[in-house]
PDB file of C-alpha atoms in Angstrom:
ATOM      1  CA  UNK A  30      52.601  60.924  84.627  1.00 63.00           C
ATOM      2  CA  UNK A  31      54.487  59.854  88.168  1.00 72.00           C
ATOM      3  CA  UNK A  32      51.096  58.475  88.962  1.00 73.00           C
ATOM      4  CA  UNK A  33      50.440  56.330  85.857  1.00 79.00           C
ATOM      5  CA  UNK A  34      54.134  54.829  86.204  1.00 81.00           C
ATOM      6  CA  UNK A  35      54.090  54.773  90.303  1.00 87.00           C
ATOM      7  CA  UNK A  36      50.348  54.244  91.263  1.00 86.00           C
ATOM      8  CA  UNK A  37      51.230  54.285  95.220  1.00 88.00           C
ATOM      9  CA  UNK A  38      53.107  57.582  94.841  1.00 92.00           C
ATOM     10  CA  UNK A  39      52.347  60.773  96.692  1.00 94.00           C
ATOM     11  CA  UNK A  40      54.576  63.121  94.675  1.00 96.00           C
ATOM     12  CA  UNK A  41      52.337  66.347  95.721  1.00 96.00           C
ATOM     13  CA  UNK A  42      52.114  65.422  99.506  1.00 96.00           C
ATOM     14  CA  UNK A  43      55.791  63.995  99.372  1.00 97.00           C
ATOM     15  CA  UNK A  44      57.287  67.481  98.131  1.00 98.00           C
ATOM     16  CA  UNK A  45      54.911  69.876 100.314  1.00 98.00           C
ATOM     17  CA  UNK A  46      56.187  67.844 103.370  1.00 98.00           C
ATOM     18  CA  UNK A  47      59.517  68.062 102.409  1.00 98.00           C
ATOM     19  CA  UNK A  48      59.300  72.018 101.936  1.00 98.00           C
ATOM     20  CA  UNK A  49      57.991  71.637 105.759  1.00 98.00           C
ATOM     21  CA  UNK A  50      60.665  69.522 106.447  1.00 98.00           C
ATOM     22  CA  UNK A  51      63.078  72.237 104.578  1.00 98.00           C
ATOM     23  CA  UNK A  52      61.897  75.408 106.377  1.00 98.00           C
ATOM     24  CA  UNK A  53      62.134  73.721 109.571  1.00 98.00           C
ATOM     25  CA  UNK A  54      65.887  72.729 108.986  1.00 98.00           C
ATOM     26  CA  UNK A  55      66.549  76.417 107.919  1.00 98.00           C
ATOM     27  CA  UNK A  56      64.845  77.694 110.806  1.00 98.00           C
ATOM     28  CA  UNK A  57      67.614  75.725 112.894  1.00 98.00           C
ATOM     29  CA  UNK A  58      69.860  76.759 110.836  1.00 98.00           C
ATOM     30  CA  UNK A  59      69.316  81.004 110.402  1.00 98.00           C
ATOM     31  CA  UNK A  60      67.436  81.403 113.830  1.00 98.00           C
ATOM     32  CA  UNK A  61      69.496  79.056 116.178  1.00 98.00           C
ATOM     33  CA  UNK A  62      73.271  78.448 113.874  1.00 98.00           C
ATOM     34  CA  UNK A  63      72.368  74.366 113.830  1.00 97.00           C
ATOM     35  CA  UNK A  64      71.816  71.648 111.589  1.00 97.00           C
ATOM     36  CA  UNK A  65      68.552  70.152 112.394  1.00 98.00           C
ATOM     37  CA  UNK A  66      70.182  66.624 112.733  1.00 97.00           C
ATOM     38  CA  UNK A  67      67.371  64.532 114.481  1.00 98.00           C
ATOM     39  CA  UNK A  68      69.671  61.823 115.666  1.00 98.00           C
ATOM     40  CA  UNK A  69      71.836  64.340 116.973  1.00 97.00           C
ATOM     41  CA  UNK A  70      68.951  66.598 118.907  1.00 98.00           C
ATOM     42  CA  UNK A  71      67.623  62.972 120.075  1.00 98.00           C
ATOM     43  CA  UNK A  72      70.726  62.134 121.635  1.00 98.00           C
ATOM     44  CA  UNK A  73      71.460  64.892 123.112  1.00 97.00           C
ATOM     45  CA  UNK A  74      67.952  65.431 124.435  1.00 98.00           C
ATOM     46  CA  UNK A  75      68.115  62.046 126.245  1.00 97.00           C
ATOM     47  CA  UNK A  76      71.359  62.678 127.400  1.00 96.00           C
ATOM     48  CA  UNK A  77      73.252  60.284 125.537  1.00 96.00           C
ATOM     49  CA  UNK A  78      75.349  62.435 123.941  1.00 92.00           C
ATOM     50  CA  UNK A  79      78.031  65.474 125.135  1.00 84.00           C
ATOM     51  CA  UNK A  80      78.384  68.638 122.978  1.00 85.00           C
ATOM     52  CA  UNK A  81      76.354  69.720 120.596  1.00 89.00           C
ATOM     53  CA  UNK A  82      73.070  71.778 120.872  1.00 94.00           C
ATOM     54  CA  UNK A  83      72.323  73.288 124.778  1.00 95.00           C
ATOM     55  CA  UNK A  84      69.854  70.451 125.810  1.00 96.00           C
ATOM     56  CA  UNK A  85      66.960  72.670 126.066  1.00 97.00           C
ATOM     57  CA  UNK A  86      67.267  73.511 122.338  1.00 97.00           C
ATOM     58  CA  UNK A  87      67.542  70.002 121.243  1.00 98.00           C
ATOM     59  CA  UNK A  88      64.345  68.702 123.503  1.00 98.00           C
ATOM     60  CA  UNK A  89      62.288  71.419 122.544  1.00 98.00           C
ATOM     61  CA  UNK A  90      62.418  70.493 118.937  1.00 98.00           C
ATOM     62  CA  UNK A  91      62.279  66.590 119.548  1.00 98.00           C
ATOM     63  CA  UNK A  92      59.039  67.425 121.010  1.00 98.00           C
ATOM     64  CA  UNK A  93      57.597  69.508 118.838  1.00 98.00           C
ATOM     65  CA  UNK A  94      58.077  66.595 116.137  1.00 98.00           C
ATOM     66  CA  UNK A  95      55.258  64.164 117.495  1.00 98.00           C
ATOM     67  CA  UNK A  96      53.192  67.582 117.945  1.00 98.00           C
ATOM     68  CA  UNK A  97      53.287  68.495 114.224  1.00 98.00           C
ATOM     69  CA  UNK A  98      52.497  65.153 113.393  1.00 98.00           C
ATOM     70  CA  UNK A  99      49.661  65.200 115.345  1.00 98.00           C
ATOM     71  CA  UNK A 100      48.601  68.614 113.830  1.00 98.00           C
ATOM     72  CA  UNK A 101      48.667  66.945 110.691  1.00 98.00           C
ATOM     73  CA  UNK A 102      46.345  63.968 111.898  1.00 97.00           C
ATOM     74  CA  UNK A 103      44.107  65.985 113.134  1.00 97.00           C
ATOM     75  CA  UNK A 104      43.561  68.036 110.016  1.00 96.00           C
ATOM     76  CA  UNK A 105      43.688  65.475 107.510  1.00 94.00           C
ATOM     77  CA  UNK A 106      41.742  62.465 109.586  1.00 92.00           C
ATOM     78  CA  UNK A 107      44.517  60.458 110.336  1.00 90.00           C
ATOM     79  CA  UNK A 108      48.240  59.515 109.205  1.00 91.00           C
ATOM     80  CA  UNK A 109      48.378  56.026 107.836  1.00 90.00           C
ATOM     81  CA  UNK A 110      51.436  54.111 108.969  1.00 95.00           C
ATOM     82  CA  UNK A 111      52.269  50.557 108.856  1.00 96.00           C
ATOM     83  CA  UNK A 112      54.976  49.028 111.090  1.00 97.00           C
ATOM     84  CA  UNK A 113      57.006  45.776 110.599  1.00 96.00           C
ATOM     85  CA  UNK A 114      56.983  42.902 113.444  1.00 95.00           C
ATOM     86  CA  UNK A 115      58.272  43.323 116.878  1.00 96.00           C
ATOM     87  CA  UNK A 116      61.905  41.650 116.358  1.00 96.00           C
ATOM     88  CA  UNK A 117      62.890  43.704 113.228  1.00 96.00           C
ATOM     89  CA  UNK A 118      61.641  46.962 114.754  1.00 97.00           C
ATOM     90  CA  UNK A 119      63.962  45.844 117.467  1.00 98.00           C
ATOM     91  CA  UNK A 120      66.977  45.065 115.249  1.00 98.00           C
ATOM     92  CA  UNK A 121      66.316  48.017 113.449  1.00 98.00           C
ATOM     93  CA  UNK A 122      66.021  50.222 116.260  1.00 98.00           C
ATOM     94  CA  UNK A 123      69.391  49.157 117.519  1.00 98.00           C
ATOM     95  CA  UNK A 124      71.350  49.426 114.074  1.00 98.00           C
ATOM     96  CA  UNK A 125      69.746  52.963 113.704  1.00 98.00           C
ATOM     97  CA  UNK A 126      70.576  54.074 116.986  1.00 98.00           C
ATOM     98  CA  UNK A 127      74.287  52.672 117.053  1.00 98.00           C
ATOM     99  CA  UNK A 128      74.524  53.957 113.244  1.00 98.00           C
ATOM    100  CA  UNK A 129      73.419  57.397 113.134  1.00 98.00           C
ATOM    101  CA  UNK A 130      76.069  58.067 116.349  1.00 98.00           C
ATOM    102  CA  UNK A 131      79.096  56.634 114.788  1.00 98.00           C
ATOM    103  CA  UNK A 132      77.733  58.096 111.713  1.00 98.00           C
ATOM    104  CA  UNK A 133      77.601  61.476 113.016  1.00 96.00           C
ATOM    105  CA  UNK A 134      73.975  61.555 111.445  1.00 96.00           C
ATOM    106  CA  UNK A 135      71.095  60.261 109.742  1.00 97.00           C
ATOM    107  CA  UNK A 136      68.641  61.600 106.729  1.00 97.00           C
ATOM    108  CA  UNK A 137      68.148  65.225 108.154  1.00 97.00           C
ATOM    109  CA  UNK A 138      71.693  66.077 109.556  1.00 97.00           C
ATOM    110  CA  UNK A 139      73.162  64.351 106.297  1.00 98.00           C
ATOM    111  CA  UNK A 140      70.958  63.941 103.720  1.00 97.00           C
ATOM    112  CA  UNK A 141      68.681  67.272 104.329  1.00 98.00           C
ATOM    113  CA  UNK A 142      71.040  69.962 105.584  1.00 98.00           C
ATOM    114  CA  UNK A 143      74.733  68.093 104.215  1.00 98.00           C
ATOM    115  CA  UNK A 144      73.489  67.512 100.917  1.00 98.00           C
ATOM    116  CA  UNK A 145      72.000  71.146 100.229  1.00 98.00           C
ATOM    117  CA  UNK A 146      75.707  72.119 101.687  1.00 97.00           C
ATOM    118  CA  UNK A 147      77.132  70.228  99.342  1.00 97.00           C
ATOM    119  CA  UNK A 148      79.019  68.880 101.965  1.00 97.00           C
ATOM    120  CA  UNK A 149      81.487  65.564 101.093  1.00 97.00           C
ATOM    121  CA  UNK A 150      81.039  63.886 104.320  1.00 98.00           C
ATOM    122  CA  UNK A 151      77.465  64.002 103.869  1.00 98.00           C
ATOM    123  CA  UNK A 152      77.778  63.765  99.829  1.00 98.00           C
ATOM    124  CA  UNK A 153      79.156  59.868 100.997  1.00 98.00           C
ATOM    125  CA  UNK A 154      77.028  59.364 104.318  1.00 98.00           C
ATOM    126  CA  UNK A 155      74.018  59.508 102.265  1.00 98.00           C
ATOM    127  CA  UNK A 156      75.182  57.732  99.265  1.00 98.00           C
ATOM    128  CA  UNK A 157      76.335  54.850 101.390  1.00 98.00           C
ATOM    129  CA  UNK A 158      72.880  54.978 103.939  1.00 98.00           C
ATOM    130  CA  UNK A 159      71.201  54.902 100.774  1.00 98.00           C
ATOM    131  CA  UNK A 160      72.934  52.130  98.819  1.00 98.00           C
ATOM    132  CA  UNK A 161      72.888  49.864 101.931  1.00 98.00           C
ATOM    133  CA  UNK A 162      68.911  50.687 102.099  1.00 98.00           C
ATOM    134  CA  UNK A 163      68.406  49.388  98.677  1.00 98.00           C
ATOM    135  CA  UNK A 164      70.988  46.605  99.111  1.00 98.00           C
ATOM    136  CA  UNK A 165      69.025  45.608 102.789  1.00 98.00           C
ATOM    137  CA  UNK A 166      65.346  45.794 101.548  1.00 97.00           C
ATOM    138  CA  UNK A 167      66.619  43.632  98.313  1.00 97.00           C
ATOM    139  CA  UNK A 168      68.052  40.889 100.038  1.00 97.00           C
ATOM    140  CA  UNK A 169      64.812  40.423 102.717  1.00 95.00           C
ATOM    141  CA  UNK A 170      62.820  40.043  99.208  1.00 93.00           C
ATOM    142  CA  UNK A 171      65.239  37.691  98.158  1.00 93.00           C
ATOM    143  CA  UNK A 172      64.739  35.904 101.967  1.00 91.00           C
ATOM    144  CA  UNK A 173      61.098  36.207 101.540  1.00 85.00           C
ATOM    145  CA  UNK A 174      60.757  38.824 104.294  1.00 80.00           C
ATOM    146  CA  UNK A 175      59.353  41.488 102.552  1.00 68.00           C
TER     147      UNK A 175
ATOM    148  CA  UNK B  19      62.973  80.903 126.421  1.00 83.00           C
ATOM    149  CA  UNK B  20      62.882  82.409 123.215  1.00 91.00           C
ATOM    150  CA  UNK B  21      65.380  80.096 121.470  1.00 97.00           C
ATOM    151  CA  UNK B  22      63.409  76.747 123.086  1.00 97.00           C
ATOM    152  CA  UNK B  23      60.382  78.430 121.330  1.00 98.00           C
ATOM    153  CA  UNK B  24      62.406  78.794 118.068  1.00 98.00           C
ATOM    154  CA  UNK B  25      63.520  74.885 118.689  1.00 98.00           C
ATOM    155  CA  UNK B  26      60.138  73.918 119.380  1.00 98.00           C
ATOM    156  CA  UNK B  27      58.174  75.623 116.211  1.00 98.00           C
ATOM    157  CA  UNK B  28      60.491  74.115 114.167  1.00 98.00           C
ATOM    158  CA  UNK B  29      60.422  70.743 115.400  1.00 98.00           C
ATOM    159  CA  UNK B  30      56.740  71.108 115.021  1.00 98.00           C
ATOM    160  CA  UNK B  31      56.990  71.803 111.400  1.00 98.00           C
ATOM    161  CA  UNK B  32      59.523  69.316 111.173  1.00 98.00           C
ATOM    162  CA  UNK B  33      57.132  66.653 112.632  1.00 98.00           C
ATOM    163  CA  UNK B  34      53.885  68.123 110.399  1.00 98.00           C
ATOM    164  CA  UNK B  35      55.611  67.725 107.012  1.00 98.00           C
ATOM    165  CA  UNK B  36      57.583  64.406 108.218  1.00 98.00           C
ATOM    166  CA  UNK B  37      53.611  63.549 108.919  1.00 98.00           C
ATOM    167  CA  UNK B  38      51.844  65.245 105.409  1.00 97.00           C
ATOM    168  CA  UNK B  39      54.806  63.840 103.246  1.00 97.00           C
ATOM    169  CA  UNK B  40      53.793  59.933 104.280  1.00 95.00           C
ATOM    170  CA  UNK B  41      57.695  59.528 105.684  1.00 96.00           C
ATOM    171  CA  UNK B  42      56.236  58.518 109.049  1.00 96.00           C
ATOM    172  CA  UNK B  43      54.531  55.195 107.047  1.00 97.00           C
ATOM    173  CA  UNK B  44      57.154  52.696 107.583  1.00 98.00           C
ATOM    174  CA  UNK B  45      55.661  50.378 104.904  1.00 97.00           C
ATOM    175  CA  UNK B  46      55.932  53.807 102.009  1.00 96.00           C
ATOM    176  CA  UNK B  47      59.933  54.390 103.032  1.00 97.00           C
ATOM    177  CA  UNK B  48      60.466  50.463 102.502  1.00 96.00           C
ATOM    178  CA  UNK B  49      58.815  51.005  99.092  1.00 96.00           C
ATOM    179  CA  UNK B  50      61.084  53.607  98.246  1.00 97.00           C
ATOM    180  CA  UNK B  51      63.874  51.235  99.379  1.00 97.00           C
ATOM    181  CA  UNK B  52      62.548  48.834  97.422  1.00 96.00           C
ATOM    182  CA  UNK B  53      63.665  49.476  93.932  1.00 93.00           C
ATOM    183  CA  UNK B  54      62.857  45.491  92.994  1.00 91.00           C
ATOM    184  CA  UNK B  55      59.484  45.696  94.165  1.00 88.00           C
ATOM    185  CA  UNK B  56      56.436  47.858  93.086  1.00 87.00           C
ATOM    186  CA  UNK B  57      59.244  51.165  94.036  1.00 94.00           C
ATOM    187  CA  UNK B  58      57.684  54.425  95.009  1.00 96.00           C
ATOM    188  CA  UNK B  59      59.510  57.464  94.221  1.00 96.00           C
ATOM    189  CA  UNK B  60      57.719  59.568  96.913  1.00 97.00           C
ATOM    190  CA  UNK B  61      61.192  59.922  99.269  1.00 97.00           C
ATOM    191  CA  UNK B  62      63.020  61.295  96.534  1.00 97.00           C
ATOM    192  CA  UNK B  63      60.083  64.547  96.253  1.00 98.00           C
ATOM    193  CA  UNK B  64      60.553  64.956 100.452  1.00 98.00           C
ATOM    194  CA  UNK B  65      64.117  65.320  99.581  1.00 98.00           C
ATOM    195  CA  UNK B  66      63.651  67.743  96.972  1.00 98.00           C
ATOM    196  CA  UNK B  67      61.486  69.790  98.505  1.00 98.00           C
ATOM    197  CA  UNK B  68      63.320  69.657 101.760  1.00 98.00           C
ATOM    198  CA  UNK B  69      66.805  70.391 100.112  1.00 98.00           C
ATOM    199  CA  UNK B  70      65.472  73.136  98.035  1.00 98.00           C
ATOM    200  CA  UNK B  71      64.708  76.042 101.318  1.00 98.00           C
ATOM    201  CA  UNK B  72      67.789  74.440 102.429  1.00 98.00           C
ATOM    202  CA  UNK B  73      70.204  75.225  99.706  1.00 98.00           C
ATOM    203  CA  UNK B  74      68.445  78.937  99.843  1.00 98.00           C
ATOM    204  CA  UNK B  75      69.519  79.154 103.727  1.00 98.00           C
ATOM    205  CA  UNK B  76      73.090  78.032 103.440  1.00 98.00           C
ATOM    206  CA  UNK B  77      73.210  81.340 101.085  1.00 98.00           C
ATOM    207  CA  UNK B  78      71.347  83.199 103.237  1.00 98.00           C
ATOM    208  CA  UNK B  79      73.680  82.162 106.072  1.00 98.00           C
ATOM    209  CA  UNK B  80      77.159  82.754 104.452  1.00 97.00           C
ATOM    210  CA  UNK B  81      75.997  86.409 104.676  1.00 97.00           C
ATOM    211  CA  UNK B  82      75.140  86.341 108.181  1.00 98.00           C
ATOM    212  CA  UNK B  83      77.705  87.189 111.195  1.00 97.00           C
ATOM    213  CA  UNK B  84      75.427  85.455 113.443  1.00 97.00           C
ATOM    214  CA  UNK B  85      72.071  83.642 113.609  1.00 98.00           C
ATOM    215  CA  UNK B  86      68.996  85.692 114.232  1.00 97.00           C
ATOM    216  CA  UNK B  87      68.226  84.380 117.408  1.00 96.00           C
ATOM    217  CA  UNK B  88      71.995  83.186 118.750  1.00 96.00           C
ATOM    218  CA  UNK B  89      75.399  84.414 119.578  1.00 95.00           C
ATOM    219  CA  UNK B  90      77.174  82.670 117.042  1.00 96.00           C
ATOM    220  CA  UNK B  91      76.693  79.534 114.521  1.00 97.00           C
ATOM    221  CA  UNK B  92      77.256  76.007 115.725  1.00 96.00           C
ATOM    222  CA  UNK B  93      78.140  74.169 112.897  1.00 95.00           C
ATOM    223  CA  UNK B  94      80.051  70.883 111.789  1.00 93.00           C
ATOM    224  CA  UNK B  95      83.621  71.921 110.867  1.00 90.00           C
ATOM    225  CA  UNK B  96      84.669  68.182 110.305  1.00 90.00           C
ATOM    226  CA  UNK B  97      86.194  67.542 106.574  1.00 89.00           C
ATOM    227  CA  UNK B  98      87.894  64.072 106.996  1.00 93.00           C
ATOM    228  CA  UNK B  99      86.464  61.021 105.697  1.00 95.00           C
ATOM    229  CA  UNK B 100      87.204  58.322 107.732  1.00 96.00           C
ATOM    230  CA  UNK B 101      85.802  54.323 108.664  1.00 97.00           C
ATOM    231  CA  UNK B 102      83.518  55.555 111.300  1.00 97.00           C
ATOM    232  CA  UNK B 103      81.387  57.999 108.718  1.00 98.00           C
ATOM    233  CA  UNK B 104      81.199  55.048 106.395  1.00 98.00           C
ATOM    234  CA  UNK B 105      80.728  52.313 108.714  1.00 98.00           C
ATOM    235  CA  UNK B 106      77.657  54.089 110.831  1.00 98.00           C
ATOM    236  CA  UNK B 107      76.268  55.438 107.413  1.00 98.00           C
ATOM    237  CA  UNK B 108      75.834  51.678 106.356  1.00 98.00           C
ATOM    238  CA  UNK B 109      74.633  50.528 109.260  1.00 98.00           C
ATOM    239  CA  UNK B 110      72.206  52.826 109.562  1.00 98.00           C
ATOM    240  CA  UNK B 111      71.185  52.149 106.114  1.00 98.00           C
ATOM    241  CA  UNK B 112      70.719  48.665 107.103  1.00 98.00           C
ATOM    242  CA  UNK B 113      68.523  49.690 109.920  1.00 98.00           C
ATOM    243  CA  UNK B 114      66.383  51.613 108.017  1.00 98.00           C
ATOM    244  CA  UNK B 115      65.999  48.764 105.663  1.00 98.00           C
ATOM    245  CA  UNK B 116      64.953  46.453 108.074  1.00 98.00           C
ATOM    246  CA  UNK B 117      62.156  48.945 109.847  1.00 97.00           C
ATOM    247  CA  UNK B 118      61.319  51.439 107.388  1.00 98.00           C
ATOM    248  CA  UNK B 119      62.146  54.481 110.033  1.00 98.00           C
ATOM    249  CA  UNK B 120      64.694  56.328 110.649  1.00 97.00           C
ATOM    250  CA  UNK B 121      65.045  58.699 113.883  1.00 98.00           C
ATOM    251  CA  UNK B 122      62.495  61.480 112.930  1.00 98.00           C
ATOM    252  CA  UNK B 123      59.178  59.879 111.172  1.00 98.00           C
ATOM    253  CA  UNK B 124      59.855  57.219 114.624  1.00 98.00           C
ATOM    254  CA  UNK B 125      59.836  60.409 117.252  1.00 98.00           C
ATOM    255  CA  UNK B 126      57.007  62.029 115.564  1.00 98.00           C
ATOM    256  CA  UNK B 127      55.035  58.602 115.413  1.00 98.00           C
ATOM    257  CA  UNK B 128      55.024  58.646 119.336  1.00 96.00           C
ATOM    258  CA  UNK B 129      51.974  60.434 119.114  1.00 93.00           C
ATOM    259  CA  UNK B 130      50.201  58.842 116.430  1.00 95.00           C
ATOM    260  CA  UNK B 131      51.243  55.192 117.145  1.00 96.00           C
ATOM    261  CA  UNK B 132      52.617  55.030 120.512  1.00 96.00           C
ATOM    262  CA  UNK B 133      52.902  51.171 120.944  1.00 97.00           C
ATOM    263  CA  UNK B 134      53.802  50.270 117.083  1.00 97.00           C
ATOM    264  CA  UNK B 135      56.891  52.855 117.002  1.00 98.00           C
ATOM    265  CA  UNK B 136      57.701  52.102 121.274  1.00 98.00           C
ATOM    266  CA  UNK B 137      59.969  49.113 120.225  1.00 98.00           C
ATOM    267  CA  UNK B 138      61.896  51.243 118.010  1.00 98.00           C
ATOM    268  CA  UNK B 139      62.433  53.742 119.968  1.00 98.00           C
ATOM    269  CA  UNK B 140      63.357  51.815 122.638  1.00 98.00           C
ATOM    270  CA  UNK B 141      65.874  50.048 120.791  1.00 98.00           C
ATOM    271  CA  UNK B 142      67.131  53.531 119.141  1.00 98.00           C
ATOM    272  CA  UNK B 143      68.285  54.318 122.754  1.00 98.00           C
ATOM    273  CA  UNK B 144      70.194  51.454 123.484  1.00 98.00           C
ATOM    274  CA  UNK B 145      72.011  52.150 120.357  1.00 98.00           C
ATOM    275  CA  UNK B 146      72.704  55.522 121.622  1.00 98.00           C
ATOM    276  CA  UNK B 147      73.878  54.319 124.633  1.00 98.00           C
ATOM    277  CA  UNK B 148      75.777  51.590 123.085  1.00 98.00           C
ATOM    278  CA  UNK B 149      77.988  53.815 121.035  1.00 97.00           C
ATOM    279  CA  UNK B 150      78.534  56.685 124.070  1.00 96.00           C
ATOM    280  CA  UNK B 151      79.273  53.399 125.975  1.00 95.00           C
ATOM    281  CA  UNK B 152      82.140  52.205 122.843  1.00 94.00           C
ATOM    282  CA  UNK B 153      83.253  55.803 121.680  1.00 89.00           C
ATOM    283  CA  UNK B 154      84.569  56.588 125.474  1.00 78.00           C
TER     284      UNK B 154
END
């Protein structure tokens, strides 16, 4: 039925990632007491940020993200990915960066491990990263960039 | 050693179903942000099924003393809501408008599409380093 009304959609693949995706975060969370906040673990990895997890914990997991993906290329003959032009992945890059950090985090931290918390701060951090998605992507079709 | 290991298994399942669920395709998360164009509800299964073993483990957890693998848990105690939770939440919603990635799918494309996600990534620092830079 999703497929007659949303011919591009991947519902199956979508939620069988996701449970990946889920496991993973609870893995964090039961084995190691964290939330598996990529922009967090990033930071912190790189050094960019003080506190948080011990910086071994947060680069072994940032690697092992382009390794699973990778394992999943290699098993299903490729992931497909298309990428925008140079000066919006730029733009973007920066926004996300600055963002997430002032945010405190981005879809995992908030929307994968605040939301199943039922936390408020994440409860609005997601509502709002959401809602200024939609508002973003609507106005670059308006612009003719999309 | 054995918590890195821990770190570094899940990560890797992290990046495999970021990978399977088509989140590390730019162009499919701008379709889901795209609710005026030919939308595609995919994102909204990879938050299902992601928040779904979540919700499980945050039961699971308020009946533990301490992780398995850890002295004690580590978690955000923060309640407030305040400017700077709102403000970097749209931002970063505006980011991942523009470039269809947020920080995980564009770490675990380093491997599949070094050059294409490099920019980001690049960029993603700077940001980082723009707000340690701000917040001191």
């Amino acid at each position: 039925m999703i497929g007659a009304l949303f011919p591009q959609a991947q519902p199956v693949a979508g939620f069988a990632g996701g449970l990946m995706i889920g496991v993973a975060a609870a893995i964090m969370l039961l084995g190691l007491g964290r939330i598996a906040g990529v922009s967090g673990l990033a930071a912190r990895a790189v050094g960019l940020a003080e506190g948080g997890a011990p910086r071994a914990i947060a680069a072994a997991f940032i690697i092992g993200l382009p390794l699973g993906a990778v394992l999943v290329a290699s098993l299903t003959g490729g992931v497909a990915a298309h990428f925008p032009a140079m000066p919006l992945l730029l733009l973007a890059g920066l926004v996300v960066g600055y963002g997430t950090r002032l945010g405190s985090g981005c879809t995992s931290g908030h929307g994968v491990c605040g939301l199943s918390r039922l936390s408020r701060r994440s409860l609005v951090a997601t509502a709002l990263f959401m809602a200024s998605g939609f508002a973003t992507v609507a106005l670059m079709r308006l612009a003719g960039l999309s | 050693m054995r918590r890195a290991l821990l770190a570094l298994a899940a990560g890797i399942l992290f990046g495999a179903g970021l990978a399977l669920s088509g989140m590390a395709d730019p162009a499919r998360v701008r379709a889901f942000l795209d609710i005026f164009g030919g939308w595609d509800p995919t994102l909204a299964f990879v938050m299902g099924g992601a928040i779904l073993p979540m919700a499980v483990a945050w039961r699971i957890r308020s009946r533990m003393d301490r992780p398995l693998a850890d002295a004690a848990f580590a978690l955000p105690e923060t309640r407030t809501l305040d400017v700077r939770l709102a403000a970097g939440a749209v931002l970063f919603g505006i980011g991942w408008g523009l470039g269809g990635l947020c920080p995980g799918p564009a770490i675990a494309s380093l491997a599949l599409h070094p050059l294409a996600v490099a920019p980001f990534l690049l960029a993603m620092g700077a940001g980082f380093a723009l707000h340690r830079v701000t917040s001191r």
